[in-house]
PDB file of C-alpha atoms and ligand atoms in Angstrom:
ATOM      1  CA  UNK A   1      63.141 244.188  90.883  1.00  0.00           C
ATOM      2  CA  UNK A   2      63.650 247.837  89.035  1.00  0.00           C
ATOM      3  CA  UNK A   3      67.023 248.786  88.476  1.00  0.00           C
ATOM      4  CA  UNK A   4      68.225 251.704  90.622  1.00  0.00           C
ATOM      5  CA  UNK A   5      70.313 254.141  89.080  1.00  0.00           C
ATOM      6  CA  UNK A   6      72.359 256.843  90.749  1.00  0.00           C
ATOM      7  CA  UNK A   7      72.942 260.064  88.691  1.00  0.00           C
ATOM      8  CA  UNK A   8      75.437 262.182  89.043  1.00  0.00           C
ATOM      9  CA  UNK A   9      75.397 266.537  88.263  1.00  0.00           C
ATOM     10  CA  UNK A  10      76.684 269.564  88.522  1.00  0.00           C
ATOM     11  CA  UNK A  11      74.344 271.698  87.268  1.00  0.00           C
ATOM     12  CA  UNK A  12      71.081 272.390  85.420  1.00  0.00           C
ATOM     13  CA  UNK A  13      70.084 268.815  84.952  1.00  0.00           C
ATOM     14  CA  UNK A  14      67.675 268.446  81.872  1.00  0.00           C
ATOM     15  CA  UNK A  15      69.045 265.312  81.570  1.00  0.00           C
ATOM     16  CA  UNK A  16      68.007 264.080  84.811  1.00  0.00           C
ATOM     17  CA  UNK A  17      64.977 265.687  83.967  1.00  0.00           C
ATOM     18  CA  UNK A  18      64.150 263.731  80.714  1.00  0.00           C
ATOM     19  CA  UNK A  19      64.781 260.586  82.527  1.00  0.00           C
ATOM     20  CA  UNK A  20      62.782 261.227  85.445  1.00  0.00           C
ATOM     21  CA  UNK A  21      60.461 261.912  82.790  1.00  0.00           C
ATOM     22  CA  UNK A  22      60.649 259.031  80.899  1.00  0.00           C
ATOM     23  CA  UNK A  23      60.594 256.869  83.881  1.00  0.00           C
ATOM     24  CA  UNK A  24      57.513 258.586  84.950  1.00  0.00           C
ATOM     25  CA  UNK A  25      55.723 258.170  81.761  1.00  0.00           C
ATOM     26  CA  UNK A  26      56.835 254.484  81.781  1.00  0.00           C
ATOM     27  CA  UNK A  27      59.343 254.754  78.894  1.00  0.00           C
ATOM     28  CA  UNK A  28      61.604 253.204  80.896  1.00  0.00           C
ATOM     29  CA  UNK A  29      61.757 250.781  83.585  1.00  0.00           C
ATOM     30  CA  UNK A  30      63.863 251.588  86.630  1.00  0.00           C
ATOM     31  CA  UNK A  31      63.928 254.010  89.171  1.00  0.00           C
ATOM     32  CA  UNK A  32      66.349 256.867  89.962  1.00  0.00           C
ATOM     33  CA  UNK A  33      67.647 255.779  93.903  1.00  0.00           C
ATOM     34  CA  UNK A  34      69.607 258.959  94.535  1.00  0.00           C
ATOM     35  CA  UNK A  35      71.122 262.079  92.630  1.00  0.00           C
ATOM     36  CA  UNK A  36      74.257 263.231  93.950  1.00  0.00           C
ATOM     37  CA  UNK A  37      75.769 266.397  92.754  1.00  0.00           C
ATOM     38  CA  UNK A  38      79.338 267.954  93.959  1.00  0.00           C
ATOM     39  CA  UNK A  39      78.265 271.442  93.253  1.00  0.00           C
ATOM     40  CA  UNK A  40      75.576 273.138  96.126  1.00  0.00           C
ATOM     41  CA  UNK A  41      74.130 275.512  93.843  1.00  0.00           C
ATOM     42  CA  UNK A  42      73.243 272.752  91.330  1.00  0.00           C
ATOM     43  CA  UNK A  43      69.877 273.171  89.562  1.00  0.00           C
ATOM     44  CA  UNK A  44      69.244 269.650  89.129  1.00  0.00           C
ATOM     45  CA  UNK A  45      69.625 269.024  93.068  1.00  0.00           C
ATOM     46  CA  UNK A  46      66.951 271.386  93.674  1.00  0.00           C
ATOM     47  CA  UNK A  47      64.735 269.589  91.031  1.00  0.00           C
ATOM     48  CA  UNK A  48      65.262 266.502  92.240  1.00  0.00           C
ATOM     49  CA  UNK A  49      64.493 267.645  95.584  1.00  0.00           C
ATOM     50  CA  UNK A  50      60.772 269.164  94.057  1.00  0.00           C
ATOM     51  CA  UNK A  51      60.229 265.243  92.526  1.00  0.00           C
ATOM     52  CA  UNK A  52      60.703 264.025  96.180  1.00  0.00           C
ATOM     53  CA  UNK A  53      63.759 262.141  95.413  1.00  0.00           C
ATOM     54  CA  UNK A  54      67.096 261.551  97.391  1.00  0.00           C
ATOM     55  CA  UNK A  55      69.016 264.385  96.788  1.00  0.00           C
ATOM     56  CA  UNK A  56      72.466 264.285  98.573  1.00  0.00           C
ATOM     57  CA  UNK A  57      75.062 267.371  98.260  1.00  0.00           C
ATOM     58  CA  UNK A  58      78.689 265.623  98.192  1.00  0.00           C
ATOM     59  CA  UNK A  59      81.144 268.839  98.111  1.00  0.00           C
ATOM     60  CA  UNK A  60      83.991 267.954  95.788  1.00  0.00           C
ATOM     61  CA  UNK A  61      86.347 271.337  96.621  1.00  0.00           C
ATOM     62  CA  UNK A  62      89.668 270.917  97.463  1.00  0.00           C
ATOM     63  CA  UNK A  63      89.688 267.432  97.598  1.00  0.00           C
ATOM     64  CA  UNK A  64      91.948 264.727  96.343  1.00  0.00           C
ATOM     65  CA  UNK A  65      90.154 262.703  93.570  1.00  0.00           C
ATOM     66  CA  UNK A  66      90.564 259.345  94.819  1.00  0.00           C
ATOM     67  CA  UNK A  67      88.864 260.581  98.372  1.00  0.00           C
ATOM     68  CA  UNK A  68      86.389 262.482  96.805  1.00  0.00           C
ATOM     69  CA  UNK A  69      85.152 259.526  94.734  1.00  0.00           C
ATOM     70  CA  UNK A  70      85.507 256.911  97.695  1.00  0.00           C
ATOM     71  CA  UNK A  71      82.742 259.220  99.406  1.00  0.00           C
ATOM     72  CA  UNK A  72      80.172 259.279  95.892  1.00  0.00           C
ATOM     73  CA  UNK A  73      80.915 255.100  95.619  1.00  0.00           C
ATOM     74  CA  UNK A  74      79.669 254.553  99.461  1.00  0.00           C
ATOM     75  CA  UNK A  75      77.094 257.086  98.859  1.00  0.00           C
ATOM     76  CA  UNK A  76      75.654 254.987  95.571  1.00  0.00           C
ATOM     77  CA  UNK A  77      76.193 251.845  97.585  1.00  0.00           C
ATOM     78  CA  UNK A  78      74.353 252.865 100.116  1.00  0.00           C
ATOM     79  CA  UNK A  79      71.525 253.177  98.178  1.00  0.00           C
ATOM     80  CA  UNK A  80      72.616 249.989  96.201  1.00  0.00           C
ATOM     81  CA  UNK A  81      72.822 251.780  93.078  1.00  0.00           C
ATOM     82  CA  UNK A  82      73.069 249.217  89.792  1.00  0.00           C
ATOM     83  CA  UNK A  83      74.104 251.965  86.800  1.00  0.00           C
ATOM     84  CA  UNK A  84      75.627 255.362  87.325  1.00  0.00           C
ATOM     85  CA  UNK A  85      74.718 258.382  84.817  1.00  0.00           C
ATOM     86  CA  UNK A  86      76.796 261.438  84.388  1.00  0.00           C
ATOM     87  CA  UNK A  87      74.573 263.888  83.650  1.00  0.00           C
ATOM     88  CA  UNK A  88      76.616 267.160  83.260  1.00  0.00           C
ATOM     89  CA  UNK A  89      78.696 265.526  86.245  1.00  0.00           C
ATOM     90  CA  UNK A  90      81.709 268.332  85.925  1.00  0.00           C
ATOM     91  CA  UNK A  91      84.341 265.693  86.735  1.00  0.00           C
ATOM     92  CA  UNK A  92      86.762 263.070  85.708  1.00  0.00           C
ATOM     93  CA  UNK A  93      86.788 259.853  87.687  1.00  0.00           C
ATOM     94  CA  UNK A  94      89.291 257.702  89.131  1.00  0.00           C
ATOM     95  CA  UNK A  95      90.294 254.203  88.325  1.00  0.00           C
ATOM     96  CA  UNK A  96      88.989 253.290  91.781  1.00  0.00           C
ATOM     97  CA  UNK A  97      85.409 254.469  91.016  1.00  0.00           C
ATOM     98  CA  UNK A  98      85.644 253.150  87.038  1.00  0.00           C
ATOM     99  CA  UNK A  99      86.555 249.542  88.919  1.00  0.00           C
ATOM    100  CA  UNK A 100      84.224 250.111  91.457  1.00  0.00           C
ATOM    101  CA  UNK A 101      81.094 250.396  88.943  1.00  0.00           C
ATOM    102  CA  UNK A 102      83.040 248.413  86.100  1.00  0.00           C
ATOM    103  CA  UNK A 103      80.698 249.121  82.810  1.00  0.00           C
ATOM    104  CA  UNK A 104      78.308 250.774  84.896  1.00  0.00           C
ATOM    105  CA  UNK A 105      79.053 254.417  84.722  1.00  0.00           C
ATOM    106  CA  UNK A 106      77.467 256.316  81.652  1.00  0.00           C
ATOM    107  CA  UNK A 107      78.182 259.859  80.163  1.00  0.00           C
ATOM    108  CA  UNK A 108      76.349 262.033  77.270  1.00  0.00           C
ATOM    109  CA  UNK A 109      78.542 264.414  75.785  1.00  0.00           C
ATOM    110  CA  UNK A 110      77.318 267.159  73.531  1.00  0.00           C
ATOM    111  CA  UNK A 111      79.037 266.454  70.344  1.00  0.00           C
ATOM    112  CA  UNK A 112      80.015 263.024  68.142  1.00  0.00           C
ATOM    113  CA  UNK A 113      83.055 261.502  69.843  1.00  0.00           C
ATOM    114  CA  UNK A 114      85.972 261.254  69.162  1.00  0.00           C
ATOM    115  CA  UNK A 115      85.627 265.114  68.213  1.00  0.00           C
ATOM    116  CA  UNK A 116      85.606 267.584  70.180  1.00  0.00           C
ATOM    117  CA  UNK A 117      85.587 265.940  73.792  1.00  0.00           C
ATOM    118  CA  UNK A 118      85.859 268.229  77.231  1.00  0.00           C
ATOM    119  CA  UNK A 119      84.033 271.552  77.513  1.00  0.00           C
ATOM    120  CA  UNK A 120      81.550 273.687  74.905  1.00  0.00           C
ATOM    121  CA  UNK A 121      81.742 270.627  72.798  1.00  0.00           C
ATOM    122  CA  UNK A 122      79.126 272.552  70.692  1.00  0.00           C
ATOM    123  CA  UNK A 123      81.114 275.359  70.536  1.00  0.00           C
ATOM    124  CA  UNK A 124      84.242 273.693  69.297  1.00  0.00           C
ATOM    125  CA  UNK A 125      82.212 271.768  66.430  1.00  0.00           C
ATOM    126  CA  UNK A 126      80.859 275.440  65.164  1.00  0.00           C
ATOM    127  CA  UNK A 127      84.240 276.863  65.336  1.00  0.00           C
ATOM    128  CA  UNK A 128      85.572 273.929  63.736  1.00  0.00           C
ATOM    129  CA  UNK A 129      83.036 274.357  60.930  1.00  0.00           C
ATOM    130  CA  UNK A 130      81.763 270.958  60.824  1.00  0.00           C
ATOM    131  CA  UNK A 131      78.649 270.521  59.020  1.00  0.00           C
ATOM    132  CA  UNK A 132      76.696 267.676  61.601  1.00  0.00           C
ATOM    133  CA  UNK A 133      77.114 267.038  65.504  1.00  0.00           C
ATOM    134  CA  UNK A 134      75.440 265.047  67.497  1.00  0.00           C
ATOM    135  CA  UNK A 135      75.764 263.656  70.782  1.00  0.00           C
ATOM    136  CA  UNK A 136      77.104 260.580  72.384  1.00  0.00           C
ATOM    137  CA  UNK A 137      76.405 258.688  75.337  1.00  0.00           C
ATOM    138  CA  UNK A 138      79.297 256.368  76.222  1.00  0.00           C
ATOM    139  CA  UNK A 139      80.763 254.161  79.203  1.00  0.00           C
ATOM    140  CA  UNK A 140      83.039 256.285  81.439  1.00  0.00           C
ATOM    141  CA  UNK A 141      86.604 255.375  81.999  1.00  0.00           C
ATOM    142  CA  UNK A 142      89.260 257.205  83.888  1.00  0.00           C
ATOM    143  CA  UNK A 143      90.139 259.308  80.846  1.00  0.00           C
ATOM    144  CA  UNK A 144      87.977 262.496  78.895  1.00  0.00           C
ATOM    145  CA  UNK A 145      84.839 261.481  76.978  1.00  0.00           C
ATOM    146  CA  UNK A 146      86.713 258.480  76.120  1.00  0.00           C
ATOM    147  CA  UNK A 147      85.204 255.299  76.913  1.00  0.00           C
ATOM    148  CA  UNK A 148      83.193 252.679  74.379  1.00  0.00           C
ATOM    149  CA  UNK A 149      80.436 254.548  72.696  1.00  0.00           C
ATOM    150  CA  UNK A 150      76.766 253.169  73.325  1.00  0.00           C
ATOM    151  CA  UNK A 151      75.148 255.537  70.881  1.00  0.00           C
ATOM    152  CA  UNK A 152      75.269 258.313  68.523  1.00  0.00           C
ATOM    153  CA  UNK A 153      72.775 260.635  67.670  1.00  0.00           C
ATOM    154  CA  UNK A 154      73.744 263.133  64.828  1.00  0.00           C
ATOM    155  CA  UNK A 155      72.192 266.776  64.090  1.00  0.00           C
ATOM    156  CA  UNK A 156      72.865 268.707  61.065  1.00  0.00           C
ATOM    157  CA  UNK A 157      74.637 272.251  61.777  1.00  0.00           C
ATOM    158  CA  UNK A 158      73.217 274.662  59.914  1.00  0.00           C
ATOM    159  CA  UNK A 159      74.779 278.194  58.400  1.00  0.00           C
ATOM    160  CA  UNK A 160      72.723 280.350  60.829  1.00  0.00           C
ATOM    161  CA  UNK A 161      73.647 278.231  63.937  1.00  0.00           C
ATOM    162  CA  UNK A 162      74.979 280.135  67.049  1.00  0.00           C
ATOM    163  CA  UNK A 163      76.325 277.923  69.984  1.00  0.00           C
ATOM    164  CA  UNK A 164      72.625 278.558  71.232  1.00  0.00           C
ATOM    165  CA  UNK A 165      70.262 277.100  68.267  1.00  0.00           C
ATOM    166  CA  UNK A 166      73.186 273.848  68.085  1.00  0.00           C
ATOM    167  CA  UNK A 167      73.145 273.751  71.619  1.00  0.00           C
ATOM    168  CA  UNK A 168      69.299 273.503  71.599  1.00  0.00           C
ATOM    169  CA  UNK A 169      69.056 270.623  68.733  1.00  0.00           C
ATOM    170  CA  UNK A 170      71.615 268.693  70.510  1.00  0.00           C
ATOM    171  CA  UNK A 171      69.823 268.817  73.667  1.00  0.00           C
ATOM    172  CA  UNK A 172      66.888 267.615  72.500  1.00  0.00           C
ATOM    173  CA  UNK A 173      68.437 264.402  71.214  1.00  0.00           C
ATOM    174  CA  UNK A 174      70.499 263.718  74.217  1.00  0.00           C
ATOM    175  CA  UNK A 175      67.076 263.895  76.420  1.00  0.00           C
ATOM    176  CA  UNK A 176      66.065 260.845  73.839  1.00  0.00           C
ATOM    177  CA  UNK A 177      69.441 259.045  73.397  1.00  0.00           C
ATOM    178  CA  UNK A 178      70.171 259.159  77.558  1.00  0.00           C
ATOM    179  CA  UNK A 179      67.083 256.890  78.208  1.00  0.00           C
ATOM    180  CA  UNK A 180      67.393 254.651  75.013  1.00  0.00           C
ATOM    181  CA  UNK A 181      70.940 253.795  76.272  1.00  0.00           C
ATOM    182  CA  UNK A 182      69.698 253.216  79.798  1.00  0.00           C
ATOM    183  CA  UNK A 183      67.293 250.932  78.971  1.00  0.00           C
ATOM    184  CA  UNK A 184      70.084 248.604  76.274  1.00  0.00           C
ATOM    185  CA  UNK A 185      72.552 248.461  79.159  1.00  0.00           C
ATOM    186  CA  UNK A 186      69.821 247.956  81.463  1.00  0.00           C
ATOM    187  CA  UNK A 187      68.293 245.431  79.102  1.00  0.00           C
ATOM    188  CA  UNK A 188      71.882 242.993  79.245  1.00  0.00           C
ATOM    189  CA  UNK A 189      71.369 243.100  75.302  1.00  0.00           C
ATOM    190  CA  UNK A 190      74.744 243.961  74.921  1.00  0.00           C
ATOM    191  CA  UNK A 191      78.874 242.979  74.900  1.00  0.00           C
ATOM    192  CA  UNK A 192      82.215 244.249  74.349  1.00  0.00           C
ATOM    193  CA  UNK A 193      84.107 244.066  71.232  1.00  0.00           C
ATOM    194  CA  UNK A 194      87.470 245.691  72.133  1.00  0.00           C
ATOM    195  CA  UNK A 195      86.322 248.753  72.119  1.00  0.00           C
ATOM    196  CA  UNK A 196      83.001 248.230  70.021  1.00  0.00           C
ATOM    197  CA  UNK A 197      79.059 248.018  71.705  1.00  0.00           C
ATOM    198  CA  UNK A 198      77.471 245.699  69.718  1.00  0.00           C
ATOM    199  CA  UNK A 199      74.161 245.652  70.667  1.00  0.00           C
ATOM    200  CA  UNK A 200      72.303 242.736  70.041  1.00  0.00           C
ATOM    201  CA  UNK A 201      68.868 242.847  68.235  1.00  0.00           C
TER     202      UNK A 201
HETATM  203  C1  LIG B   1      74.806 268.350  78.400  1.00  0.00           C
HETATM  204  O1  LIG B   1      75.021 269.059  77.218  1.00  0.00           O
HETATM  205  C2  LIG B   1      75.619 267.091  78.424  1.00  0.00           C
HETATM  206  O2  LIG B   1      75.814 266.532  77.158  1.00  0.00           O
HETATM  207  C3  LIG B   1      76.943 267.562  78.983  1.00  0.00           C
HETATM  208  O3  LIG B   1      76.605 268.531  79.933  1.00  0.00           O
HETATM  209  C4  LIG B   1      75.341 269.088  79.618  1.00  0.00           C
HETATM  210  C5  LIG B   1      74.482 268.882  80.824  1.00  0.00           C
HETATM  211  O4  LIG B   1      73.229 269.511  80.676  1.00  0.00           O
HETATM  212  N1  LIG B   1      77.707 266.467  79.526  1.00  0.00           N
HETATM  213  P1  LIG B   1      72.092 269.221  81.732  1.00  0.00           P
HETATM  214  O5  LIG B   1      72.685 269.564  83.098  1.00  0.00           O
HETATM  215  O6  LIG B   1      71.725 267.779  81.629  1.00  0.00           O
HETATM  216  O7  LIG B   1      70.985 270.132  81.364  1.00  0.00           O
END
């Protein structure tokens, strides 16, 4: 049986996209089982709703974290949901939902980990004046862009960058690294080494 994944957004969603994408094209073999996004307004709802998949609004305002999450974990279990992707998922989780899906939550970020976690990661790397970036996709723990990193796709930044060009040549790697790192984890081809993914050839 295809593995279901559950993603998870707040906003414009090319990263849902590219692996609606890829699973159309069969580049990868599972199937997306519902997208759940906290914000309304959320691009990515509205394109998952144009693909004909599950879309489900779960309005995270003014709620306590813990209750908030209980409400996304019955949602994904109700749909029986096997791996959870952040995809620009605007949140931290709790330890309930990181036990819940125990190595089964993913997250991209937009620059090489440990630098420059939380927001405009691309911005912070040009202001920094680092000379590559990257992206990483990593398991999710309870803390910021911190969990055991998967993969790492570098980019060089070059002297006429603006946050838009690096944000552009990041993107397009994350839209490649997201679905790579699906299929490894999907593919059991992996363990834990503390903190280390080895994956295994
Ligand atoms: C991406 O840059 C991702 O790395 C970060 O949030 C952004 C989401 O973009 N976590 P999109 O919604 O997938 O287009």
């Amino acid at each position: 049986m295809k593995k279901r994944l559950g993603i998870l957004l707040s906003g414009r969603g090319s990263n849902f996209e590219a692996i609606a994408d890829n699973i159309a094209a069969g580049r990868l073999e599972a199937e997306i089982a519902v997208v759940i996004s906290n914000r309304p307004e959320a691009r990515g709802l509205e394109i998952a709703r144009q693909r004909g998949l599950t879309a489900v609004c779960i309005p995270s305002k003014g709620l306590d974290r813990e209750v908030y999450d209980r409400m996304v974990v019955a949602e994904l279990r109700q749909h029986q949901v096997d791996l959870v992707c952040l995809a620009g998922f605007m949140r931290l989780l709790s330890a309930y939902f990181v036990r819940e899906y125990n190595l089964a939550i993913l997250n991209i970020h937009p620059a090489l980990l440990p630098s420059f976690p939380g927001l405009d990661g691309q911005h912070q790397a040009l202001e920094h004046g680092v000379k590559v970036s990257g992206c990483t996709v990593h398991f999710v723990d309870e803390y910021l862009d911190h969990g055991p990193i998967i993969v790492q796709r570098a980019v060089p930044v070059l002297e006429t960058d603006t946050v838009e060009t690096l944000s552009a040549r990041i993107l397009a790697e994350e839209h490649q690294a997201y679905t790579d790192v699906i299929r490894i984890v999907l593919s059991g081809k992996w363990r834990l080494d503390g903190r280390r993914v080895v994956i295994e050839p």
